[in-house]
CSV table of C-alpha atoms in Angstrom, one decimal:
chain,number,residue,atom,x,y,z
A,1057,UNK,CA,19.3,-23.7,-30.7
A,1058,UNK,CA,19.7,-25.2,-27.2
A,1059,UNK,CA,21.4,-22.0,-26.0
A,1060,UNK,CA,18.6,-19.9,-27.4
A,1061,UNK,CA,16.0,-22.1,-25.8
A,1062,UNK,CA,17.7,-21.7,-22.4
A,1063,UNK,CA,17.8,-18.0,-22.8
A,1064,UNK,CA,14.2,-17.8,-23.6
A,1065,UNK,CA,13.3,-20.1,-20.7
A,1066,UNK,CA,15.3,-18.0,-18.3
A,1067,UNK,CA,13.5,-14.9,-19.6
A,1068,UNK,CA,10.2,-16.4,-18.9
A,1069,UNK,CA,11.2,-17.3,-15.3
A,1070,UNK,CA,12.5,-13.8,-14.7
A,1071,UNK,CA,9.2,-12.3,-15.9
A,1072,UNK,CA,7.0,-14.6,-13.8
A,1073,UNK,CA,4.5,-12.7,-11.7
A,1074,UNK,CA,2.8,-15.5,-9.7
A,1075,UNK,CA,3.3,-18.2,-7.1
A,1076,UNK,CA,1.3,-21.5,-7.3
A,1077,UNK,CA,1.4,-24.7,-5.2
A,1078,UNK,CA,3.8,-26.2,-7.6
A,1079,UNK,CA,5.8,-23.0,-8.2
A,1080,UNK,CA,7.1,-21.5,-4.9
A,1081,UNK,CA,9.4,-18.5,-4.7
A,1082,UNK,CA,12.9,-19.3,-3.5
A,1083,UNK,CA,15.3,-16.7,-2.1
A,1084,UNK,CA,17.1,-16.5,-5.4
A,1085,UNK,CA,14.0,-15.7,-7.4
A,1086,UNK,CA,12.1,-12.4,-7.9
A,1087,UNK,CA,8.5,-11.9,-9.1
A,1088,UNK,CA,8.0,-9.1,-11.6
A,1089,UNK,CA,4.6,-7.5,-12.3
A,1090,UNK,CA,3.3,-7.8,-15.9
A,1091,UNK,CA,4.0,-4.1,-16.7
A,1092,UNK,CA,7.5,-4.2,-15.2
A,1093,UNK,CA,6.6,-1.7,-12.4
A,1094,UNK,CA,7.1,-3.7,-9.3
A,1095,UNK,CA,9.1,-6.7,-8.0
A,1096,UNK,CA,8.6,-9.0,-5.1
A,1097,UNK,CA,11.3,-11.1,-3.4
A,1098,UNK,CA,13.6,-11.6,-0.5
A,1099,UNK,CA,15.7,-8.7,0.6
A,1100,UNK,CA,18.2,-7.7,3.3
A,1101,UNK,CA,17.8,-4.1,4.4
A,1102,UNK,CA,21.1,-2.4,4.1
A,1103,UNK,CA,22.8,-5.8,3.8
A,1104,UNK,CA,21.7,-6.9,7.3
A,1105,UNK,CA,21.8,-10.6,8.2
A,1106,UNK,CA,18.0,-10.9,8.4
A,1107,UNK,CA,15.9,-11.4,5.3
A,1108,UNK,CA,12.4,-10.3,4.6
A,1109,UNK,CA,9.8,-10.7,1.8
A,1110,UNK,CA,8.9,-7.4,0.3
A,1111,UNK,CA,7.7,-5.4,-2.7
A,1112,UNK,CA,9.7,-2.6,-4.3
A,1113,UNK,CA,9.7,-0.4,-7.4
A,1114,UNK,CA,11.5,-2.2,-10.2
A,1115,UNK,CA,13.2,0.9,-11.7
A,1116,UNK,CA,13.6,3.3,-8.8
A,1117,UNK,CA,17.0,3.8,-7.1
A,1118,UNK,CA,17.9,3.6,-4.4
A,1119,UNK,CA,15.5,0.7,-3.9
A,1120,UNK,CA,12.3,1.8,-2.2
A,1121,UNK,CA,10.3,-1.0,-0.4
A,1122,UNK,CA,6.6,-0.4,-0.3
A,1123,UNK,CA,5.4,-3.5,1.5
A,1124,UNK,CA,6.9,-6.1,3.8
A,1125,UNK,CA,5.3,-9.4,4.7
A,1126,UNK,CA,7.2,-10.8,7.7
A,1127,UNK,CA,7.9,-7.6,9.5
A,1128,UNK,CA,8.1,-9.2,13.0
A,1129,UNK,CA,9.7,-12.6,12.0
A,1130,UNK,CA,12.7,-12.3,9.7
A,1131,UNK,CA,14.1,-15.2,7.7
A,1132,UNK,CA,17.4,-16.4,9.2
A,1133,UNK,CA,18.2,-19.5,7.0
A,1134,UNK,CA,18.8,-20.0,3.3
A,1135,UNK,CA,16.1,-22.7,2.8
A,1136,UNK,CA,13.0,-20.7,3.5
A,1137,UNK,CA,10.7,-20.1,0.5
A,1138,UNK,CA,7.4,-18.4,-0.1
A,1139,UNK,CA,4.8,-20.9,-1.2
A,1140,UNK,CA,1.1,-21.7,-1.5
A,1141,UNK,CA,0.5,-24.3,1.3
A,1142,UNK,CA,-1.9,-27.3,1.3
A,1143,UNK,CA,-4.7,-25.1,2.8
A,1144,UNK,CA,-4.4,-22.6,-0.1
A,1145,UNK,CA,-2.8,-19.9,1.9
A,1146,UNK,CA,0.5,-18.1,1.2
A,1147,UNK,CA,3.1,-19.3,3.7
A,1148,UNK,CA,6.6,-18.4,4.7
A,1149,UNK,CA,8.0,-21.4,6.6
A,1150,UNK,CA,11.5,-21.7,8.0
A,1151,UNK,CA,13.9,-24.2,6.5
A,1152,UNK,CA,12.6,-27.0,8.7
A,1153,UNK,CA,9.0,-26.4,7.5
A,1154,UNK,CA,7.9,-26.4,11.1
A,1155,UNK,CA,7.8,-22.7,12.1
A,1156,UNK,CA,5.4,-20.3,10.3
A,1157,UNK,CA,7.1,-16.9,9.9
A,1158,UNK,CA,4.2,-15.4,8.0
A,1159,UNK,CA,0.9,-16.5,6.4
A,1160,UNK,CA,-2.1,-14.9,4.8
A,1161,UNK,CA,-4.2,-17.0,7.2
A,1162,UNK,CA,-7.6,-16.8,5.5
A,1163,UNK,CA,-10.4,-19.4,5.2
A,1164,UNK,CA,-10.3,-20.9,1.7
A,1165,UNK,CA,-13.0,-23.4,0.6
A,1166,UNK,CA,-11.0,-24.9,-2.3
A,1167,UNK,CA,-7.3,-25.0,-1.6
A,1168,UNK,CA,-6.1,-26.6,-4.9
A,1169,UNK,CA,-6.7,-23.6,-7.2
A,1170,UNK,CA,-5.2,-20.6,-5.4
A,1171,UNK,CA,-2.6,-18.5,-7.0
A,1172,UNK,CA,-0.7,-15.5,-5.7
A,1173,UNK,CA,0.0,-12.7,-8.2
A,1174,UNK,CA,2.0,-9.5,-8.1
A,1175,UNK,CA,-0.1,-6.9,-9.9
A,1176,UNK,CA,1.2,-3.8,-11.7
A,1177,UNK,CA,-0.2,-1.4,-9.2
A,1178,UNK,CA,2.0,-3.0,-6.5
A,1179,UNK,CA,-0.8,-5.1,-5.0
A,1180,UNK,CA,0.0,-8.7,-4.1
A,1181,UNK,CA,-3.2,-10.8,-4.4
A,1182,UNK,CA,-4.0,-14.3,-3.4
A,1183,UNK,CA,-6.7,-15.4,-5.9
A,1184,UNK,CA,-9.0,-18.2,-6.6
A,1185,UNK,CA,-7.4,-19.6,-9.8
A,1186,UNK,CA,-10.8,-20.6,-11.3
A,1187,UNK,CA,-12.9,-17.5,-10.6
A,1188,UNK,CA,-10.1,-14.8,-10.3
A,1189,UNK,CA,-11.7,-13.7,-7.0
A,1190,UNK,CA,-9.4,-12.0,-4.5
A,1191,UNK,CA,-9.1,-14.1,-1.3
A,1192,UNK,CA,-6.5,-11.8,0.3
A,1193,UNK,CA,-4.5,-8.8,-0.9
A,1194,UNK,CA,-1.6,-6.8,0.5
A,1195,UNK,CA,-3.5,-3.5,-0.1
A,1196,UNK,CA,-5.6,-4.5,2.9
A,1197,UNK,CA,-2.5,-5.0,5.1
A,1198,UNK,CA,-0.3,-1.9,4.3
A,1199,UNK,CA,3.2,-1.4,5.8
A,1200,UNK,CA,4.6,2.1,5.8
A,1201,UNK,CA,3.5,3.1,2.3
A,1202,UNK,CA,0.2,3.8,0.6
A,1203,UNK,CA,0.1,3.2,-3.1
A,1204,UNK,CA,-2.6,4.4,-5.5
A,1205,UNK,CA,-5.5,2.0,-5.1
A,1206,UNK,CA,-4.6,1.2,-1.5
A,1207,UNK,CA,-6.3,2.7,1.5
A,1208,UNK,CA,-6.2,3.3,5.2
A,1209,UNK,CA,-9.3,3.6,7.5
A,1210,UNK,CA,-11.7,1.9,9.8
A,1211,UNK,CA,-14.5,-0.6,9.8
A,1212,UNK,CA,-16.7,0.0,12.8
A,1213,UNK,CA,-18.7,-3.2,12.5
A,1214,UNK,CA,-15.7,-5.6,12.3
A,1215,UNK,CA,-13.3,-3.5,14.4
A,1216,UNK,CA,-10.7,-3.5,11.6
A,1217,UNK,CA,-8.3,-0.6,11.8
A,1218,UNK,CA,-6.2,-0.3,8.6
A,1219,UNK,CA,-3.2,1.9,9.2
A,1220,UNK,CA,0.3,2.7,7.9
A,1221,UNK,CA,3.0,1.8,10.5
A,1222,UNK,CA,6.5,3.1,10.2
A,1223,UNK,CA,9.6,0.9,10.2
A,1224,UNK,CA,11.5,0.8,13.5
A,1225,UNK,CA,14.5,2.3,11.8
A,1226,UNK,CA,15.9,2.5,8.2
A,1227,UNK,CA,17.6,-0.8,8.8
A,1228,UNK,CA,14.7,-2.6,10.6
A,1229,UNK,CA,11.2,-3.0,9.0
A,1230,UNK,CA,9.6,-4.3,12.2
A,1231,UNK,CA,6.7,-2.0,13.4
A,1232,UNK,CA,8.0,1.3,14.6
A,1233,UNK,CA,6.7,4.1,16.9
A,1234,UNK,CA,4.5,6.0,14.4
A,1235,UNK,CA,1.1,5.1,13.0
A,1236,UNK,CA,-1.0,6.9,10.4
A,1237,UNK,CA,-4.8,6.3,10.3
A,1238,UNK,CA,-8.3,7.8,10.6
A,1239,UNK,CA,-9.8,8.4,14.0
A,1240,UNK,CA,-12.8,6.0,14.2
A,1241,UNK,CA,-14.7,8.2,16.7
A,1242,UNK,CA,-14.9,11.3,14.6
A,1243,UNK,CA,-17.2,12.4,11.8
A,1244,UNK,CA,-16.3,13.9,9.4
A,1245,UNK,CA,-13.0,12.0,9.7
A,1246,UNK,CA,-9.6,13.3,10.1
A,1247,UNK,CA,-6.2,11.6,9.8
A,1248,UNK,CA,-3.7,11.4,12.6
A,1249,UNK,CA,-0.1,10.4,13.0
A,1250,UNK,CA,0.2,8.8,16.4
A,1251,UNK,CA,3.5,8.3,18.3
A,1252,UNK,CA,2.5,5.3,20.4
A,1253,UNK,CA,-0.9,6.2,21.7
A,1254,UNK,CA,-0.3,10.0,21.7
A,1255,UNK,CA,-1.3,12.2,18.7
A,1256,UNK,CA,1.8,13.6,16.9
A,1257,UNK,CA,0.1,15.3,13.9
A,1258,UNK,CA,-3.4,15.7,12.6
A,1259,UNK,CA,-4.8,16.7,9.3
A,1260,UNK,CA,-8.0,18.6,10.3
A,1261,UNK,CA,-11.4,17.5,9.3
A,1262,UNK,CA,-12.3,16.2,5.8
A,1263,UNK,CA,-14.6,18.8,4.1
A,1264,UNK,CA,-15.5,16.4,1.2
A,1265,UNK,CA,-12.6,17.5,-1.0
A,1266,UNK,CA,-9.6,18.3,1.4
A,1267,UNK,CA,-8.4,18.1,4.9
A,1268,UNK,CA,-9.0,21.6,6.4
A,1269,UNK,CA,-5.8,21.5,8.5
A,1270,UNK,CA,-3.5,21.2,5.4
A,1271,UNK,CA,-3.5,24.7,3.8
A,1272,UNK,CA,-1.7,23.6,0.6
A,1273,UNK,CA,-4.2,20.8,0.0
A,1274,UNK,CA,-6.5,23.0,-2.1
A,1275,UNK,CA,-9.5,22.0,-4.1
A,1276,UNK,CA,-7.4,20.8,-7.0
A,1277,UNK,CA,-6.5,17.8,-4.9
A,1278,UNK,CA,-10.2,16.7,-5.0
A,1279,UNK,CA,-9.4,14.3,-7.9
A,1280,UNK,CA,-6.3,13.0,-6.2
A,1281,UNK,CA,-7.5,12.1,-2.7
A,1282,UNK,CA,-10.9,10.8,-1.6
A,1283,UNK,CA,-12.6,9.4,1.4
A,1284,UNK,CA,-15.2,6.7,0.8
A,1285,UNK,CA,-17.8,6.1,3.5
A,1286,UNK,CA,-20.4,3.3,3.6
A,1287,UNK,CA,-22.8,3.6,6.6
A,1288,UNK,CA,-24.3,0.2,6.0
A,1289,UNK,CA,-20.9,-1.5,5.9
A,1290,UNK,CA,-19.6,0.7,8.7
A,1291,UNK,CA,-16.5,1.6,6.6
A,1292,UNK,CA,-14.5,4.8,6.1
A,1293,UNK,CA,-11.4,4.6,4.0
A,1294,UNK,CA,-9.0,7.2,2.5
A,1295,UNK,CA,-7.6,6.6,-1.0
A,1296,UNK,CA,-5.0,8.3,-3.1
A,1297,UNK,CA,-5.6,8.2,-6.9
A,1298,UNK,CA,-3.2,10.8,-8.5
A,1299,UNK,CA,-3.3,11.5,-12.2
A,1300,UNK,CA,-0.4,12.1,-14.5
A,1301,UNK,CA,2.0,10.4,-12.0
A,1302,UNK,CA,3.5,7.0,-13.0
A,1303,UNK,CA,5.0,6.8,-9.5
A,1304,UNK,CA,3.3,8.2,-6.4
A,1305,UNK,CA,3.0,7.1,-2.8
A,1306,UNK,CA,2.2,8.3,0.7
A,1307,UNK,CA,5.0,7.3,3.1
A,1308,UNK,CA,5.4,7.4,6.9
A,1309,UNK,CA,9.1,7.5,7.9
A,1310,UNK,CA,10.7,5.8,10.9
A,1311,UNK,CA,11.1,9.2,12.6
A,1312,UNK,CA,7.5,10.3,12.0
A,1313,UNK,CA,7.7,12.3,8.8
A,1314,UNK,CA,4.6,11.9,6.6
A,1315,UNK,CA,5.5,12.4,2.9
A,1316,UNK,CA,4.0,12.2,-0.5
A,1317,UNK,CA,6.6,11.1,-3.1
A,1318,UNK,CA,6.6,11.3,-6.9
A,1319,UNK,CA,9.0,10.3,-9.6
A,1320,UNK,CA,11.8,12.9,-9.9
A,1321,UNK,CA,14.3,13.2,-12.7
A,1322,UNK,CA,15.1,9.8,-14.2
A,1323,UNK,CA,14.7,6.8,-11.8
A,1324,UNK,CA,14.6,8.6,-8.4
A,1325,UNK,CA,11.8,9.6,-6.0
A,1326,UNK,CA,11.3,13.2,-4.9
A,1327,UNK,CA,9.5,14.4,-1.8
A,1328,UNK,CA,6.8,16.9,-2.9
A,1329,UNK,CA,5.1,17.4,0.5
A,1330,UNK,CA,6.1,16.6,4.1
A,1331,UNK,CA,4.9,17.2,7.7
A,1332,UNK,CA,5.9,18.2,10.2
A,1333,UNK,CA,7.6,21.0,8.3
A,1334,UNK,CA,8.0,23.1,11.4
A,1335,UNK,CA,7.4,22.8,15.1
A,1336,UNK,CA,3.9,24.1,14.9
A,1337,UNK,CA,2.8,21.0,12.9
A,1338,UNK,CA,3.5,18.8,15.9
A,1339,UNK,CA,0.3,18.2,17.8
A,1340,UNK,CA,-0.4,20.5,20.8
A,1341,UNK,CA,3.0,22.3,20.7
A,1342,UNK,CA,1.5,25.3,22.5
A,1343,UNK,CA,-0.8,23.5,24.9
A,1344,UNK,CA,-4.4,24.2,25.7
A,1345,UNK,CA,-5.6,27.7,24.6
A,1346,UNK,CA,-2.2,28.4,23.0
A,1347,UNK,CA,-1.8,29.2,19.3
A,1348,UNK,CA,1.3,28.5,17.3
A,1349,UNK,CA,2.7,30.7,14.5
A,1350,UNK,CA,5.9,29.4,12.9
A,1351,UNK,CA,7.0,32.8,11.6
A,1352,UNK,CA,7.2,34.4,15.0
A,1353,UNK,CA,9.6,34.0,17.9
A,1354,UNK,CA,8.7,32.6,20.2
A,1355,UNK,CA,6.3,30.5,18.2
A,1356,UNK,CA,3.7,30.2,20.9
A,1357,UNK,CA,1.4,32.8,22.3
A,1358,UNK,CA,-1.8,32.7,24.4
A,1359,UNK,CA,-5.2,33.4,22.8
A,1360,UNK,CA,-6.6,36.9,23.4
A,1361,UNK,CA,-8.0,37.0,27.0
A,1362,UNK,CA,-5.7,34.2,28.2
A,1363,UNK,CA,-2.4,34.1,30.0
A,1364,UNK,CA,0.3,31.4,30.5
A,1365,UNK,CA,-0.5,28.7,33.0
A,1366,UNK,CA,3.0,29.2,34.3
A,1367,UNK,CA,5.0,32.3,33.5
A,1368,UNK,CA,8.2,30.6,34.5
A,1369,UNK,CA,7.6,27.6,32.2
A,1370,UNK,CA,6.5,29.8,29.4
A,1371,UNK,CA,9.6,32.0,29.5
A,1372,UNK,CA,11.7,28.9,29.2
A,1373,UNK,CA,9.9,27.7,26.1
A,1374,UNK,CA,8.0,25.0,27.9
A,1375,UNK,CA,4.4,25.5,26.5
A,1376,UNK,CA,2.9,22.1,27.1
A,1377,UNK,CA,0.5,23.3,29.9
A,1378,UNK,CA,-0.7,26.1,27.7
A,1379,UNK,CA,-2.8,29.0,28.9
A,1380,UNK,CA,-5.7,29.9,31.1
A,1381,UNK,CA,-8.5,32.4,30.9
A,1382,UNK,CA,-7.9,35.7,32.7
A,1383,UNK,CA,-11.5,36.6,33.4
A,1384,UNK,CA,-14.5,34.3,33.7
A,1385,UNK,CA,-17.4,34.5,31.2
A,1386,UNK,CA,-20.6,35.9,32.7
A,1387,UNK,CA,-22.4,32.6,32.4
A,1388,UNK,CA,-19.5,30.8,34.1
A,1389,UNK,CA,-19.6,33.2,37.0
A,1390,UNK,CA,-23.5,33.2,37.3
A,1391,UNK,CA,-24.6,29.8,36.0
A,1392,UNK,CA,-28.2,30.2,37.3
A,1393,UNK,CA,-28.8,33.7,35.9
A,1394,UNK,CA,-31.8,34.2,33.7
A,1395,UNK,CA,-29.5,35.5,31.0
A,1396,UNK,CA,-27.7,32.2,30.9
A,1397,UNK,CA,-30.9,30.1,30.9
A,1398,UNK,CA,-32.9,32.1,28.5
A,1399,UNK,CA,-30.8,34.1,26.1
A,1400,UNK,CA,-27.1,33.3,26.8
A,1401,UNK,CA,-24.5,35.7,27.9
A,1402,UNK,CA,-25.4,39.2,26.6
A,1403,UNK,CA,-22.0,40.5,27.7
A,1404,UNK,CA,-20.1,38.0,25.5
A,1405,UNK,CA,-19.0,38.3,22.0
A,1406,UNK,CA,-16.5,36.7,19.6
A,1407,UNK,CA,-13.0,37.5,18.6
A,1408,UNK,CA,-12.3,36.7,15.0
A,1409,UNK,CA,-9.1,34.9,14.0
A,1410,UNK,CA,-8.1,34.3,10.4
A,1411,UNK,CA,-6.0,31.6,8.6
A,1412,UNK,CA,-6.4,29.2,11.4
A,1413,UNK,CA,-5.9,25.5,11.9
A,1414,UNK,CA,-9.0,25.1,14.1
A,1415,UNK,CA,-8.7,23.1,17.3
A,1416,UNK,CA,-9.2,19.4,17.8
A,1417,UNK,CA,-12.3,17.9,19.4
A,1418,UNK,CA,-14.9,19.9,17.5
A,1419,UNK,CA,-18.6,19.1,17.4
A,1420,UNK,CA,-20.9,19.5,14.4
A,1421,UNK,CA,-24.2,21.2,15.2
A,1422,UNK,CA,-27.0,20.3,12.7
A,1423,UNK,CA,-28.4,23.8,12.1
A,1424,UNK,CA,-28.2,26.4,9.4
A,1425,UNK,CA,-24.7,27.9,9.3
A,1426,UNK,CA,-26.2,31.4,9.7
A,1427,UNK,CA,-27.4,30.4,13.2
A,1428,UNK,CA,-24.0,29.0,14.4
A,1429,UNK,CA,-22.9,32.2,16.2
A,1430,UNK,CA,-26.2,32.5,18.1
A,1431,UNK,CA,-26.3,28.9,19.0
A,1432,UNK,CA,-22.8,29.2,20.6
A,1433,UNK,CA,-23.8,32.4,22.4
A,1434,UNK,CA,-26.8,30.7,23.8
A,1435,UNK,CA,-24.8,27.8,25.3
A,1436,UNK,CA,-22.4,28.7,28.0
A,1437,UNK,CA,-20.3,25.6,27.4
A,1438,UNK,CA,-19.5,26.8,23.9
A,1439,UNK,CA,-16.0,28.2,23.9
A,1440,UNK,CA,-15.7,29.0,20.1
A,1441,UNK,CA,-17.3,28.3,16.7
A,1442,UNK,CA,-16.4,28.2,13.1
A,1443,UNK,CA,-18.4,27.8,9.9
A,1444,UNK,CA,-16.6,25.6,7.4
A,1445,UNK,CA,-17.7,25.1,3.8
A,1446,UNK,CA,-18.5,21.5,3.2
A,1447,UNK,CA,-19.0,20.7,6.9
A,1448,UNK,CA,-21.2,23.3,8.5
A,1449,UNK,CA,-21.3,24.7,12.0
A,1450,UNK,CA,-18.5,23.5,14.3
A,1451,UNK,CA,-18.4,24.3,18.0
A,1452,UNK,CA,-15.9,23.6,20.8
A,1453,UNK,CA,-17.0,23.0,24.4
A,1454,UNK,CA,-13.7,22.2,26.2
A,1455,UNK,CA,-10.0,23.0,25.9
A,1456,UNK,CA,-8.9,24.5,22.6
A,1457,UNK,CA,-6.0,22.2,21.6
A,1458,UNK,CA,-3.6,22.1,18.7
A,1459,UNK,CA,-4.2,25.6,17.1
A,1460,UNK,CA,-2.0,27.0,14.5
A,1461,UNK,CA,-2.1,30.3,12.5
A,1462,UNK,CA,-1.1,29.7,8.9
A,1463,UNK,CA,0.6,32.1,6.5
A,1464,UNK,CA,-2.2,31.4,4.0
A,1465,UNK,CA,-5.4,29.3,3.8
A,1466,UNK,CA,-7.0,28.0,6.9
A,1467,UNK,CA,-10.4,28.9,8.4
A,1468,UNK,CA,-12.0,31.8,10.1
A,1469,UNK,CA,-12.3,31.0,13.8
A,1470,UNK,CA,-14.4,32.8,16.4
A,1471,UNK,CA,-13.3,32.7,20.1
A,1472,UNK,CA,-15.8,33.5,22.8
A,1473,UNK,CA,-14.8,36.4,25.1
A,1474,UNK,CA,-16.4,39.0,27.2
A,1475,UNK,CA,-17.1,42.2,25.4
A,1476,UNK,CA,-14.7,44.1,27.6
A,1477,UNK,CA,-11.8,41.8,26.6
A,1478,UNK,CA,-12.7,42.1,22.9
A,1479,UNK,CA,-12.6,45.9,23.1
A,1480,UNK,CA,-9.3,45.9,25.1
A,1481,UNK,CA,-5.8,45.9,23.6
A,1482,UNK,CA,-4.7,42.8,25.5
């Protein structure tokens, strides 16, 4: 009977999913969510000396970590534990209880009732034990992985910028070089992967169901991904809510690959989408006024009516400075002409391009889409336009950057050129 009681008691401890002021988590213990989907505990990436507190899938091998608390301050002693402190916050103190390695650091009115619980969606929540209200949650502080129910985005009123940040390397969960987030200065929003402060990849604008720069993100994804915007709150957040997937995540790797992962056969994860999948996916590969097509060699070419900025650089595969226009538009050559002021450039037209990832830095013009072409023609600064379902009239005034011709999908794109260039074979 005593042995049976001990076994039952140990089973209860193993299944525990919360931390309280009287029940801290030691380095030998693991929290398990109620549905047995996730675990939380101390781990050593690839058996390194340093330890971290993280969350991982319980039944996925090899182990996949989806959140790390103390990314910048690893545990280096055996006495550190994760506990609810006297102020009600979760705290990770070193063995001497003098140095805070990590804390939730929120203002809590009643510190005696807080409880930290690992939920079955992978969220780790600090709650008021009496009301059940969330005081803090890991979903608001993602690492390199987005789980269903989690989000990334911006709050323009508070200045919050919620992003995914890659690990420094596969062995080091400290913040790495790549960041995934929404651009706070664009509407409708689009997602970027930045390498440092420089764009590395972008999704294209959100058309209310998909990102238009991801051709295989068709309308069937509308029930999987969504962007919720609240103008009064100043918030714009991207969510992933897949159906028929017991395991799903969006993951940003240490070398800049953005992936969606699903459960494969058995207890493994399978990559079912990834960018960059070719050099054209990397931001600005062909420079200003250059267009990238992965199926061609070389992959970069100048837009019709444009030529390489430097023939020597272009011939060597250095496309970063892009292309320049061969002939000025009429309104550029004669900015004070009556044609420019009153009715635009009558000698200009538009060259249609299909299956395009349209350039960055577009502007939405609030007019009927049928008037988009004429609006562009009447404004000399307008270099191109596109009419996108779900968004409307888009125009471009400056350099045309980060263009790609897809093998399928994409948008119709209309480039402004003089009529003589449109009718020529070059």
